[in-house]
PDB file of C-alpha atoms in Angstrom:
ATOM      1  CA  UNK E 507       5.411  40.415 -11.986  1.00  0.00           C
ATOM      2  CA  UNK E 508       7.392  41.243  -8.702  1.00  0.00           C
ATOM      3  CA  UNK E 509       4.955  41.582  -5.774  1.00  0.00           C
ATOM      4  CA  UNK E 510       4.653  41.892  -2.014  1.00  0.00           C
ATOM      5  CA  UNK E 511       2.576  40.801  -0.197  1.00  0.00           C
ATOM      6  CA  UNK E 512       1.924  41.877   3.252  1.00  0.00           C
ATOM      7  CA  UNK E 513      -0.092  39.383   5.975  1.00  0.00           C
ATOM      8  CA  UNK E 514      -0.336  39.484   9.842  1.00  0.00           C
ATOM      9  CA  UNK E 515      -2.001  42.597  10.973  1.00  0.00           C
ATOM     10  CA  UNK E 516      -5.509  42.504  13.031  1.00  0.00           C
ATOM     11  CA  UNK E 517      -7.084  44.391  16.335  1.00  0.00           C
ATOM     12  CA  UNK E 518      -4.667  44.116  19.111  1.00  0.00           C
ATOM     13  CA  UNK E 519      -5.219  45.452  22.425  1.00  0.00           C
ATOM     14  CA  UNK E 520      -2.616  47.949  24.025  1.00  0.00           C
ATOM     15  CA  UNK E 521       0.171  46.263  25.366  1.00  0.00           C
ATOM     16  CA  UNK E 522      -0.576  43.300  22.561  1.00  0.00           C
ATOM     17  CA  UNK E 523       1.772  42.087  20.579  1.00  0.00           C
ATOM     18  CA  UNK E 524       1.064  41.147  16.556  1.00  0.00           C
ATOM     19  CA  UNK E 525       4.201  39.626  13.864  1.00  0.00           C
ATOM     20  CA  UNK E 526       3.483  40.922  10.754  1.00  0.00           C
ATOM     21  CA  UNK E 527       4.840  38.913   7.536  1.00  0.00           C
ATOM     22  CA  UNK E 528       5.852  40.447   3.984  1.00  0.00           C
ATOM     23  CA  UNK E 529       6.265  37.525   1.170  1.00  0.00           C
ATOM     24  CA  UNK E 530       8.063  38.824  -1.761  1.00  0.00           C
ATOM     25  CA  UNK E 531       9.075  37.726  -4.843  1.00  0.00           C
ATOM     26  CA  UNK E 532      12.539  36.224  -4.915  1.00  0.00           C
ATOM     27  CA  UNK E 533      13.896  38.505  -7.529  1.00  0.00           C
ATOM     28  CA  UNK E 534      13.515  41.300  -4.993  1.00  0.00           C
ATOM     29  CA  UNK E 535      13.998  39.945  -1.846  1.00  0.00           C
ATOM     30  CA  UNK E 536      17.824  37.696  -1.352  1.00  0.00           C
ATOM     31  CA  UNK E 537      19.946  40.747  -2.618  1.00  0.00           C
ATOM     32  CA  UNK E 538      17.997  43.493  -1.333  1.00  0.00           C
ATOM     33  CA  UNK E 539      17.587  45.422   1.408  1.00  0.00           C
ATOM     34  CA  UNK E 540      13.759  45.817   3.245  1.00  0.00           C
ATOM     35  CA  UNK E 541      11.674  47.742   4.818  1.00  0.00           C
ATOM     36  CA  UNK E 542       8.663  48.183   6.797  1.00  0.00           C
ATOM     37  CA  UNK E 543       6.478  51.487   6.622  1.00  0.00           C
ATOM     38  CA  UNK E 544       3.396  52.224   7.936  1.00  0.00           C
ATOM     39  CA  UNK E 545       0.633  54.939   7.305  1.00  0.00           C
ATOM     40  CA  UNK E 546      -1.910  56.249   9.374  1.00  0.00           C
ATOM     41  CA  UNK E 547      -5.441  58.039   8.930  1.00  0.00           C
ATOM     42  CA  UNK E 548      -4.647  61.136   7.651  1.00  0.00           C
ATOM     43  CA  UNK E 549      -1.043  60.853   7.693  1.00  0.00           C
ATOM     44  CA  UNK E 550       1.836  60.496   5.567  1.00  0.00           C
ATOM     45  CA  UNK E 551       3.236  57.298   4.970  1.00  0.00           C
ATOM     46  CA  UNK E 552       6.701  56.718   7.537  1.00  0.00           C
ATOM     47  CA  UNK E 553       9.655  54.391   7.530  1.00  0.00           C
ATOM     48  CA  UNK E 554       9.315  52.048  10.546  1.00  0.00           C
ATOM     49  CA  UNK E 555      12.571  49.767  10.246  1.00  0.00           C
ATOM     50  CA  UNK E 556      14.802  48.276   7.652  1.00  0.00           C
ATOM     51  CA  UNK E 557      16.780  45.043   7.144  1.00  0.00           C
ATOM     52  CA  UNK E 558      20.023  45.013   4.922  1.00  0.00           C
ATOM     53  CA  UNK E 559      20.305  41.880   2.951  1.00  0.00           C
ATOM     54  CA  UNK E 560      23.374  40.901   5.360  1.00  0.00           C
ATOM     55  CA  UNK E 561      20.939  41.359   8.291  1.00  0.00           C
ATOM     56  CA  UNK E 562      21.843  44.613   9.590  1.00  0.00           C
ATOM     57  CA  UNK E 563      19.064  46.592  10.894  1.00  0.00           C
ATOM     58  CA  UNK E 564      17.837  50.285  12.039  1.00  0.00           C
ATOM     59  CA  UNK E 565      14.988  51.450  13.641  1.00  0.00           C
ATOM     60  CA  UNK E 566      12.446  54.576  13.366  1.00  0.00           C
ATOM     61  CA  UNK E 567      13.026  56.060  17.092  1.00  0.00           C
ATOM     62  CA  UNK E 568       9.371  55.941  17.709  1.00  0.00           C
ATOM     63  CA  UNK E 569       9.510  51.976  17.733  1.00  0.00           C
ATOM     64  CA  UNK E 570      12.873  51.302  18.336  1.00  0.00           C
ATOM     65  CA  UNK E 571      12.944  48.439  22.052  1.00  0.00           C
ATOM     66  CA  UNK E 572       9.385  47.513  21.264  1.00  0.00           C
ATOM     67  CA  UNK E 573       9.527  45.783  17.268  1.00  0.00           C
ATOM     68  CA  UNK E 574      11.780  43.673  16.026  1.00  0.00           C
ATOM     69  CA  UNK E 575      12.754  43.027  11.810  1.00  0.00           C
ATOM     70  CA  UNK E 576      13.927  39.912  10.690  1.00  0.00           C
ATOM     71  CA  UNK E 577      14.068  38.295   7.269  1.00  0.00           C
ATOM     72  CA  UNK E 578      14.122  34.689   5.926  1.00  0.00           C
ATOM     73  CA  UNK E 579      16.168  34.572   2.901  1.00  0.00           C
ATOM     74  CA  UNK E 580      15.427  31.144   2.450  1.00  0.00           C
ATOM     75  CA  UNK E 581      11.890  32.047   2.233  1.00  0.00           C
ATOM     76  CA  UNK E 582      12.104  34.969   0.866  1.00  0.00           C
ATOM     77  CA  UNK E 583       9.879  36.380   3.748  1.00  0.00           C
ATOM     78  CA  UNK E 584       9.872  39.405   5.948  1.00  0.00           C
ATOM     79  CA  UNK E 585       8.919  39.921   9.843  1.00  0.00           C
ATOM     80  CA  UNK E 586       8.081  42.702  11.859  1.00  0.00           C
ATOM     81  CA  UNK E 587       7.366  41.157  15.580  1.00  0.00           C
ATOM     82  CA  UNK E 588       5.529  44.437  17.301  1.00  0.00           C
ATOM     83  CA  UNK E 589       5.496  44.047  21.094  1.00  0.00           C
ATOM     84  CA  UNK E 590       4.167  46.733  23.367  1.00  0.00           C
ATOM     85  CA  UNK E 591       2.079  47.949  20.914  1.00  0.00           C
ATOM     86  CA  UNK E 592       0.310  51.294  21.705  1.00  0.00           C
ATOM     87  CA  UNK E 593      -2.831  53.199  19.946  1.00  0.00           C
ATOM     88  CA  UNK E 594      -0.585  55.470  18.215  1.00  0.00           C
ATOM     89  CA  UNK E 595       0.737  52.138  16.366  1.00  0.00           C
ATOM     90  CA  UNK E 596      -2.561  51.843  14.660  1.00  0.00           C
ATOM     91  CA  UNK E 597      -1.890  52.425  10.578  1.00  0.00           C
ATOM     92  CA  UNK E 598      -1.865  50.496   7.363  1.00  0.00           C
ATOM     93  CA  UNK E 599       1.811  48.682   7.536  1.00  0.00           C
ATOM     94  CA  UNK E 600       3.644  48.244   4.274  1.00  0.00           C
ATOM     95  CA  UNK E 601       6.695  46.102   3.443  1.00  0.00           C
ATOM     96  CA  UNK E 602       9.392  47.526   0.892  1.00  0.00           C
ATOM     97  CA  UNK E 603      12.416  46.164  -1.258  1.00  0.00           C
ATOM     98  CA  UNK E 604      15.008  48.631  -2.479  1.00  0.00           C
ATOM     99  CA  UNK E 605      15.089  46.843  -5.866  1.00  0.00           C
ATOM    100  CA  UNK E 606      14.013  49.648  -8.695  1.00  0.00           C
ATOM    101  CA  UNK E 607      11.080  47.800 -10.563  1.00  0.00           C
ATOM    102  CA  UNK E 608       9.288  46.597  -7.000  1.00  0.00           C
ATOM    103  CA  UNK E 609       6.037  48.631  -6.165  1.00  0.00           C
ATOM    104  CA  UNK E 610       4.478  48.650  -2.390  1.00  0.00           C
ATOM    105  CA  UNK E 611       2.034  45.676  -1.826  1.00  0.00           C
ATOM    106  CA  UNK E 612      -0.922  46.167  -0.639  1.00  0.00           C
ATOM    107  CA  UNK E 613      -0.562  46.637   3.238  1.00  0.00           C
ATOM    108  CA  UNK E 614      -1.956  44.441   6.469  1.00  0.00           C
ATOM    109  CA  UNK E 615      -4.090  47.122   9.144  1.00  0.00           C
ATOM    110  CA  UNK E 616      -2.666  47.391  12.326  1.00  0.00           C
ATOM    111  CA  UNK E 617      -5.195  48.516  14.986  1.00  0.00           C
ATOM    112  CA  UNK E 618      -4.449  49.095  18.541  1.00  0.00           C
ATOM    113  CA  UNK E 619      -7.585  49.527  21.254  1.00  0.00           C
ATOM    114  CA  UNK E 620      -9.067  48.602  23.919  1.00  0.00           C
TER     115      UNK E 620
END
């Protein structure tokens, strides 16, 4: 069964910083593209940033100079270093492959307060 699964997240204080990791299966991570999402209370679920299996990446405007996406193909592993993090960053973060048959793991909470 292809599976992500999403570790990292925790209570951060503004201006914290947290690195979020997504572990996928191999089958849907090396020839893939991925992406992070996030979802807050009583909000619909956004795109964040995305990593193309070459290592090109984009950014969501609202995070783009304070997070960071990497990947380890090697370890078929995921990264999202946040830096600068703000209350408004607070949400359930998700990590994505484009493959067809992978489903959404089950998310890390990200909350930001003082």
């Amino acid at each position: 069964q292809v599976q992500l699964v999403e570790s990292g997240g925790g209570l951060v204080q503004p201006g914290g910083s947290l690195r979020l990791s997504c572990a996928a299966s191999a089958s849907i991570f090396r020839n893939y593209a991925m992406a992070w999402y996030r979802q807050a209370p009583g909000k619909q679920r956004e795109w964040v940033a995305s990593i193309a299996s070459g290592g090109s990446k984009i950014y969501a405007d609202s995070v783009k100079g304070r997070v960071i996406i990497s990947r380890d193909n090697a370890k078929s592993t995921m990264y999202l270093q946040m830096n600068s993090l703000k209350p408004e960053d607070t949400a359930v973060y998700y990590c994505k492959s484009s493959a067809s048959n992978a489903s959404w793991g089950q998310g890390t909470q990200v909350t930001v307060s003082s």
